[in-house]
JSON list of C-alpha atoms in Angstrom, two decimals:
[
{"chain": "A", "resi": 245, "resn": "UNK", "atom": "CA", "xyz": [0.00, 0.00, 0.00]},
{"chain": "A", "resi": 246, "resn": "UNK", "atom": "CA", "xyz": [1.15, 3.50, -0.68]},
{"chain": "A", "resi": 247, "resn": "UNK", "atom": "CA", "xyz": [0.07, 6.73, 0.98]},
{"chain": "A", "resi": 248, "resn": "UNK", "atom": "CA", "xyz": [-1.79, 9.45, -0.88]},
{"chain": "A", "resi": 249, "resn": "UNK", "atom": "CA", "xyz": [0.70, 11.35, -3.01]},
{"chain": "A", "resi": 250, "resn": "UNK", "atom": "CA", "xyz": [-0.51, 14.91, -2.42]},
{"chain": "A", "resi": 251, "resn": "UNK", "atom": "CA", "xyz": [-2.81, 16.89, -0.17]},
{"chain": "A", "resi": 252, "resn": "UNK", "atom": "CA", "xyz": [-5.46, 16.91, -2.88]},
{"chain": "A", "resi": 253, "resn": "UNK", "atom": "CA", "xyz": [-5.60, 13.11, -2.57]},
{"chain": "A", "resi": 254, "resn": "UNK", "atom": "CA", "xyz": [-6.55, 13.18, 1.12]},
{"chain": "A", "resi": 255, "resn": "UNK", "atom": "CA", "xyz": [-8.91, 15.11, 3.38]},
{"chain": "A", "resi": 256, "resn": "UNK", "atom": "CA", "xyz": [-10.21, 14.82, 6.93]},
{"chain": "A", "resi": 257, "resn": "UNK", "atom": "CA", "xyz": [-13.02, 16.12, 9.12]},
{"chain": "A", "resi": 258, "resn": "UNK", "atom": "CA", "xyz": [-13.96, 15.84, 12.77]},
{"chain": "A", "resi": 259, "resn": "UNK", "atom": "CA", "xyz": [-17.31, 16.26, 14.46]},
{"chain": "A", "resi": 260, "resn": "UNK", "atom": "CA", "xyz": [-17.44, 16.60, 18.26]},
{"chain": "A", "resi": 261, "resn": "UNK", "atom": "CA", "xyz": [-20.86, 16.96, 19.88]},
{"chain": "A", "resi": 262, "resn": "UNK", "atom": "CA", "xyz": [-19.61, 16.56, 23.46]},
{"chain": "A", "resi": 263, "resn": "UNK", "atom": "CA", "xyz": [-20.81, 12.97, 23.73]},
{"chain": "A", "resi": 264, "resn": "UNK", "atom": "CA", "xyz": [-18.90, 11.47, 20.82]},
{"chain": "A", "resi": 265, "resn": "UNK", "atom": "CA", "xyz": [-16.15, 12.35, 18.39]},
{"chain": "A", "resi": 266, "resn": "UNK", "atom": "CA", "xyz": [-16.37, 11.18, 14.80]},
{"chain": "A", "resi": 267, "resn": "UNK", "atom": "CA", "xyz": [-13.25, 11.51, 12.66]},
{"chain": "A", "resi": 268, "resn": "UNK", "atom": "CA", "xyz": [-13.37, 10.80, 8.95]},
{"chain": "A", "resi": 269, "resn": "UNK", "atom": "CA", "xyz": [-10.31, 10.70, 6.75]},
{"chain": "A", "resi": 270, "resn": "UNK", "atom": "CA", "xyz": [-10.74, 10.27, 3.02]},
{"chain": "A", "resi": 271, "resn": "UNK", "atom": "CA", "xyz": [-8.07, 9.36, 0.52]},
{"chain": "A", "resi": 272, "resn": "UNK", "atom": "CA", "xyz": [-7.87, 8.33, -3.10]},
{"chain": "A", "resi": 273, "resn": "UNK", "atom": "CA", "xyz": [-5.57, 5.50, -4.11]},
{"chain": "A", "resi": 274, "resn": "UNK", "atom": "CA", "xyz": [-5.35, 3.65, -7.39]},
{"chain": "A", "resi": 275, "resn": "UNK", "atom": "CA", "xyz": [-8.50, 5.36, -8.64]},
{"chain": "A", "resi": 276, "resn": "UNK", "atom": "CA", "xyz": [-10.65, 4.32, -5.66]},
{"chain": "A", "resi": 277, "resn": "UNK", "atom": "CA", "xyz": [-12.02, 6.43, -2.81]},
{"chain": "A", "resi": 278, "resn": "UNK", "atom": "CA", "xyz": [-11.45, 5.12, 0.72]},
{"chain": "A", "resi": 279, "resn": "UNK", "atom": "CA", "xyz": [-12.64, 6.33, 4.10]},
{"chain": "A", "resi": 280, "resn": "UNK", "atom": "CA", "xyz": [-11.20, 5.71, 7.55]},
{"chain": "A", "resi": 281, "resn": "UNK", "atom": "CA", "xyz": [-13.83, 6.40, 10.17]},
{"chain": "A", "resi": 282, "resn": "UNK", "atom": "CA", "xyz": [-13.03, 6.51, 13.88]},
{"chain": "A", "resi": 283, "resn": "UNK", "atom": "CA", "xyz": [-15.77, 6.93, 16.42]},
{"chain": "A", "resi": 284, "resn": "UNK", "atom": "CA", "xyz": [-14.88, 7.65, 20.04]},
{"chain": "A", "resi": 285, "resn": "UNK", "atom": "CA", "xyz": [-17.44, 7.95, 22.80]},
{"chain": "A", "resi": 286, "resn": "UNK", "atom": "CA", "xyz": [-16.34, 10.78, 25.08]},
{"chain": "A", "resi": 287, "resn": "UNK", "atom": "CA", "xyz": [-15.96, 9.29, 28.55]},
{"chain": "A", "resi": 288, "resn": "UNK", "atom": "CA", "xyz": [-18.16, 10.56, 31.35]},
{"chain": "A", "resi": 289, "resn": "UNK", "atom": "CA", "xyz": [-15.46, 11.28, 33.93]},
{"chain": "A", "resi": 290, "resn": "UNK", "atom": "CA", "xyz": [-16.43, 11.93, 37.56]},
{"chain": "A", "resi": 291, "resn": "UNK", "atom": "CA", "xyz": [-16.91, 15.56, 38.66]},
{"chain": "A", "resi": 292, "resn": "UNK", "atom": "CA", "xyz": [-14.28, 15.04, 41.38]},
{"chain": "A", "resi": 293, "resn": "UNK", "atom": "CA", "xyz": [-11.60, 15.66, 38.75]},
{"chain": "A", "resi": 294, "resn": "UNK", "atom": "CA", "xyz": [-10.40, 19.20, 38.15]},
{"chain": "A", "resi": 295, "resn": "UNK", "atom": "CA", "xyz": [-10.76, 20.69, 34.68]},
{"chain": "A", "resi": 296, "resn": "UNK", "atom": "CA", "xyz": [-7.06, 20.07, 34.01]},
{"chain": "A", "resi": 297, "resn": "UNK", "atom": "CA", "xyz": [-7.29, 16.47, 35.26]},
{"chain": "A", "resi": 298, "resn": "UNK", "atom": "CA", "xyz": [-10.33, 15.83, 33.08]},
{"chain": "A", "resi": 299, "resn": "UNK", "atom": "CA", "xyz": [-8.45, 17.14, 30.05]},
{"chain": "A", "resi": 300, "resn": "UNK", "atom": "CA", "xyz": [-5.37, 15.02, 30.84]},
{"chain": "A", "resi": 301, "resn": "UNK", "atom": "CA", "xyz": [-7.48, 11.89, 31.45]},
{"chain": "A", "resi": 302, "resn": "UNK", "atom": "CA", "xyz": [-9.33, 12.42, 28.16]},
{"chain": "A", "resi": 303, "resn": "UNK", "atom": "CA", "xyz": [-6.04, 12.81, 26.27]},
{"chain": "A", "resi": 304, "resn": "UNK", "atom": "CA", "xyz": [-4.68, 9.63, 27.88]},
{"chain": "A", "resi": 305, "resn": "UNK", "atom": "CA", "xyz": [-7.83, 7.78, 26.83]},
{"chain": "A", "resi": 306, "resn": "UNK", "atom": "CA", "xyz": [-7.32, 9.12, 23.29]},
{"chain": "A", "resi": 307, "resn": "UNK", "atom": "CA", "xyz": [-3.90, 7.44, 23.35]},
{"chain": "A", "resi": 308, "resn": "UNK", "atom": "CA", "xyz": [-1.53, 10.37, 23.80]},
{"chain": "A", "resi": 309, "resn": "UNK", "atom": "CA", "xyz": [1.74, 9.94, 25.67]},
{"chain": "A", "resi": 310, "resn": "UNK", "atom": "CA", "xyz": [2.70, 12.15, 28.63]},
{"chain": "A", "resi": 311, "resn": "UNK", "atom": "CA", "xyz": [5.08, 14.08, 26.35]},
{"chain": "A", "resi": 312, "resn": "UNK", "atom": "CA", "xyz": [2.35, 14.64, 23.74]},
{"chain": "A", "resi": 313, "resn": "UNK", "atom": "CA", "xyz": [-0.12, 15.73, 26.43]},
{"chain": "A", "resi": 314, "resn": "UNK", "atom": "CA", "xyz": [2.45, 18.16, 27.87]},
{"chain": "A", "resi": 315, "resn": "UNK", "atom": "CA", "xyz": [3.12, 19.62, 24.42]},
{"chain": "A", "resi": 316, "resn": "UNK", "atom": "CA", "xyz": [-0.58, 20.02, 23.67]},
{"chain": "A", "resi": 317, "resn": "UNK", "atom": "CA", "xyz": [-1.30, 21.62, 27.04]},
{"chain": "A", "resi": 318, "resn": "UNK", "atom": "CA", "xyz": [1.94, 23.67, 27.03]},
{"chain": "A", "resi": 319, "resn": "UNK", "atom": "CA", "xyz": [3.03, 22.30, 30.38]},
{"chain": "A", "resi": 320, "resn": "UNK", "atom": "CA", "xyz": [5.80, 20.01, 31.59]},
{"chain": "A", "resi": 321, "resn": "UNK", "atom": "CA", "xyz": [5.87, 16.22, 31.42]},
{"chain": "A", "resi": 322, "resn": "UNK", "atom": "CA", "xyz": [6.34, 16.21, 35.20]},
{"chain": "A", "resi": 323, "resn": "UNK", "atom": "CA", "xyz": [3.11, 18.20, 35.66]},
{"chain": "A", "resi": 324, "resn": "UNK", "atom": "CA", "xyz": [1.25, 15.68, 33.50]},
{"chain": "A", "resi": 325, "resn": "UNK", "atom": "CA", "xyz": [2.71, 12.79, 35.55]},
{"chain": "A", "resi": 326, "resn": "UNK", "atom": "CA", "xyz": [1.61, 14.49, 38.80]},
{"chain": "A", "resi": 327, "resn": "UNK", "atom": "CA", "xyz": [-1.88, 15.06, 37.42]},
{"chain": "A", "resi": 328, "resn": "UNK", "atom": "CA", "xyz": [-2.06, 11.40, 36.39]},
{"chain": "A", "resi": 329, "resn": "UNK", "atom": "CA", "xyz": [-1.15, 10.28, 39.92]},
{"chain": "A", "resi": 330, "resn": "UNK", "atom": "CA", "xyz": [-3.96, 12.45, 41.27]},
{"chain": "A", "resi": 331, "resn": "UNK", "atom": "CA", "xyz": [-6.38, 11.08, 38.63]},
{"chain": "A", "resi": 332, "resn": "UNK", "atom": "CA", "xyz": [-5.46, 7.48, 39.47]},
{"chain": "A", "resi": 333, "resn": "UNK", "atom": "CA", "xyz": [-5.98, 8.14, 43.18]},
{"chain": "A", "resi": 334, "resn": "UNK", "atom": "CA", "xyz": [-9.36, 9.84, 42.69]},
{"chain": "A", "resi": 335, "resn": "UNK", "atom": "CA", "xyz": [-10.64, 7.18, 40.29]},
{"chain": "A", "resi": 336, "resn": "UNK", "atom": "CA", "xyz": [-9.24, 4.16, 42.11]},
{"chain": "A", "resi": 337, "resn": "UNK", "atom": "CA", "xyz": [-7.14, 2.96, 39.19]},
{"chain": "A", "resi": 338, "resn": "UNK", "atom": "CA", "xyz": [-3.45, 2.12, 39.18]},
{"chain": "A", "resi": 339, "resn": "UNK", "atom": "CA", "xyz": [-2.35, 2.57, 35.60]},
{"chain": "A", "resi": 340, "resn": "UNK", "atom": "CA", "xyz": [-3.04, 4.09, 32.18]},
{"chain": "A", "resi": 341, "resn": "UNK", "atom": "CA", "xyz": [-4.34, 0.75, 31.01]},
{"chain": "A", "resi": 342, "resn": "UNK", "atom": "CA", "xyz": [-6.89, 0.59, 33.83]},
{"chain": "A", "resi": 343, "resn": "UNK", "atom": "CA", "xyz": [-7.93, 4.20, 33.19]},
{"chain": "A", "resi": 344, "resn": "UNK", "atom": "CA", "xyz": [-8.41, 3.48, 29.49]},
{"chain": "A", "resi": 345, "resn": "UNK", "atom": "CA", "xyz": [-10.25, 0.19, 29.97]},
{"chain": "A", "resi": 346, "resn": "UNK", "atom": "CA", "xyz": [-12.60, 1.77, 32.49]},
{"chain": "A", "resi": 347, "resn": "UNK", "atom": "CA", "xyz": [-13.50, 4.88, 30.50]},
{"chain": "A", "resi": 348, "resn": "UNK", "atom": "CA", "xyz": [-12.68, 4.25, 26.86]},
{"chain": "A", "resi": 349, "resn": "UNK", "atom": "CA", "xyz": [-15.17, 3.01, 24.29]},
{"chain": "A", "resi": 350, "resn": "UNK", "atom": "CA", "xyz": [-13.88, 3.30, 20.76]},
{"chain": "A", "resi": 351, "resn": "UNK", "atom": "CA", "xyz": [-14.63, 1.68, 17.48]},
{"chain": "A", "resi": 352, "resn": "UNK", "atom": "CA", "xyz": [-12.40, 1.88, 14.45]},
{"chain": "A", "resi": 353, "resn": "UNK", "atom": "CA", "xyz": [-14.35, 1.09, 11.33]},
{"chain": "A", "resi": 354, "resn": "UNK", "atom": "CA", "xyz": [-11.18, 0.78, 9.26]},
{"chain": "A", "resi": 355, "resn": "UNK", "atom": "CA", "xyz": [-10.35, 1.75, 5.71]},
{"chain": "A", "resi": 356, "resn": "UNK", "atom": "CA", "xyz": [-12.58, 0.48, 2.98]},
{"chain": "A", "resi": 357, "resn": "UNK", "atom": "CA", "xyz": [-14.03, 1.51, -0.30]},
{"chain": "A", "resi": 358, "resn": "UNK", "atom": "CA", "xyz": [-17.62, 2.64, -0.11]},
{"chain": "A", "resi": 359, "resn": "UNK", "atom": "CA", "xyz": [-20.01, 1.92, -3.01]},
{"chain": "A", "resi": 360, "resn": "UNK", "atom": "CA", "xyz": [-23.67, 2.67, -3.48]},
{"chain": "A", "resi": 361, "resn": "UNK", "atom": "CA", "xyz": [-26.05, 0.38, -5.35]},
{"chain": "A", "resi": 362, "resn": "UNK", "atom": "CA", "xyz": [-25.10, 2.05, -8.68]},
{"chain": "A", "resi": 363, "resn": "UNK", "atom": "CA", "xyz": [-21.40, 1.32, -8.14]},
{"chain": "A", "resi": 364, "resn": "UNK", "atom": "CA", "xyz": [-20.43, 4.94, -7.49]},
{"chain": "A", "resi": 365, "resn": "UNK", "atom": "CA", "xyz": [-17.93, 5.61, -4.72]},
{"chain": "A", "resi": 366, "resn": "UNK", "atom": "CA", "xyz": [-19.20, 7.56, -1.74]},
{"chain": "A", "resi": 367, "resn": "UNK", "atom": "CA", "xyz": [-18.23, 8.13, 1.86]},
{"chain": "A", "resi": 368, "resn": "UNK", "atom": "CA", "xyz": [-21.55, 8.41, 3.65]},
{"chain": "A", "resi": 369, "resn": "UNK", "atom": "CA", "xyz": [-23.16, 11.11, 5.76]},
{"chain": "A", "resi": 370, "resn": "UNK", "atom": "CA", "xyz": [-20.25, 11.77, 8.12]},
{"chain": "A", "resi": 371, "resn": "UNK", "atom": "CA", "xyz": [-17.94, 12.53, 5.21]},
{"chain": "A", "resi": 372, "resn": "UNK", "atom": "CA", "xyz": [-20.20, 15.35, 4.04]},
{"chain": "A", "resi": 373, "resn": "UNK", "atom": "CA", "xyz": [-18.30, 17.78, 6.31]},
{"chain": "A", "resi": 374, "resn": "UNK", "atom": "CA", "xyz": [-14.99, 17.11, 4.58]},
{"chain": "A", "resi": 375, "resn": "UNK", "atom": "CA", "xyz": [-13.66, 19.90, 2.38]},
{"chain": "A", "resi": 376, "resn": "UNK", "atom": "CA", "xyz": [-11.79, 18.07, -0.35]},
{"chain": "A", "resi": 377, "resn": "UNK", "atom": "CA", "xyz": [-10.49, 21.22, -2.04]},
{"chain": "A", "resi": 378, "resn": "UNK", "atom": "CA", "xyz": [-8.03, 22.14, 0.71]}
]
């Protein structure tokens, strides 16, 4: 498999309604349109977490490393580690894995060509937000 050769060959969109995040990436390869759709249910974290802890926990659940979380939040890796210790204590979990398994519900629908009954390629309703001209 090869990646799309230019930015005109690929596009992406994200929809976040507070309860779920839907990400759609579209690319064209070998004359076929493909879509990668990722649906993540936003975890309902307990109100005992501070705003910063909720953000860190959500980013951990999304799969980001401490370094990536620190970069995104413009803070230090040590601060993220301290916030994680506090999160673990408040939620009664002992690790990232436990945090993720307790609060993460995700489904990756994978990459596949989409065809309608006439044989035309399409990407479905979620892909309608994608601006393919960028």
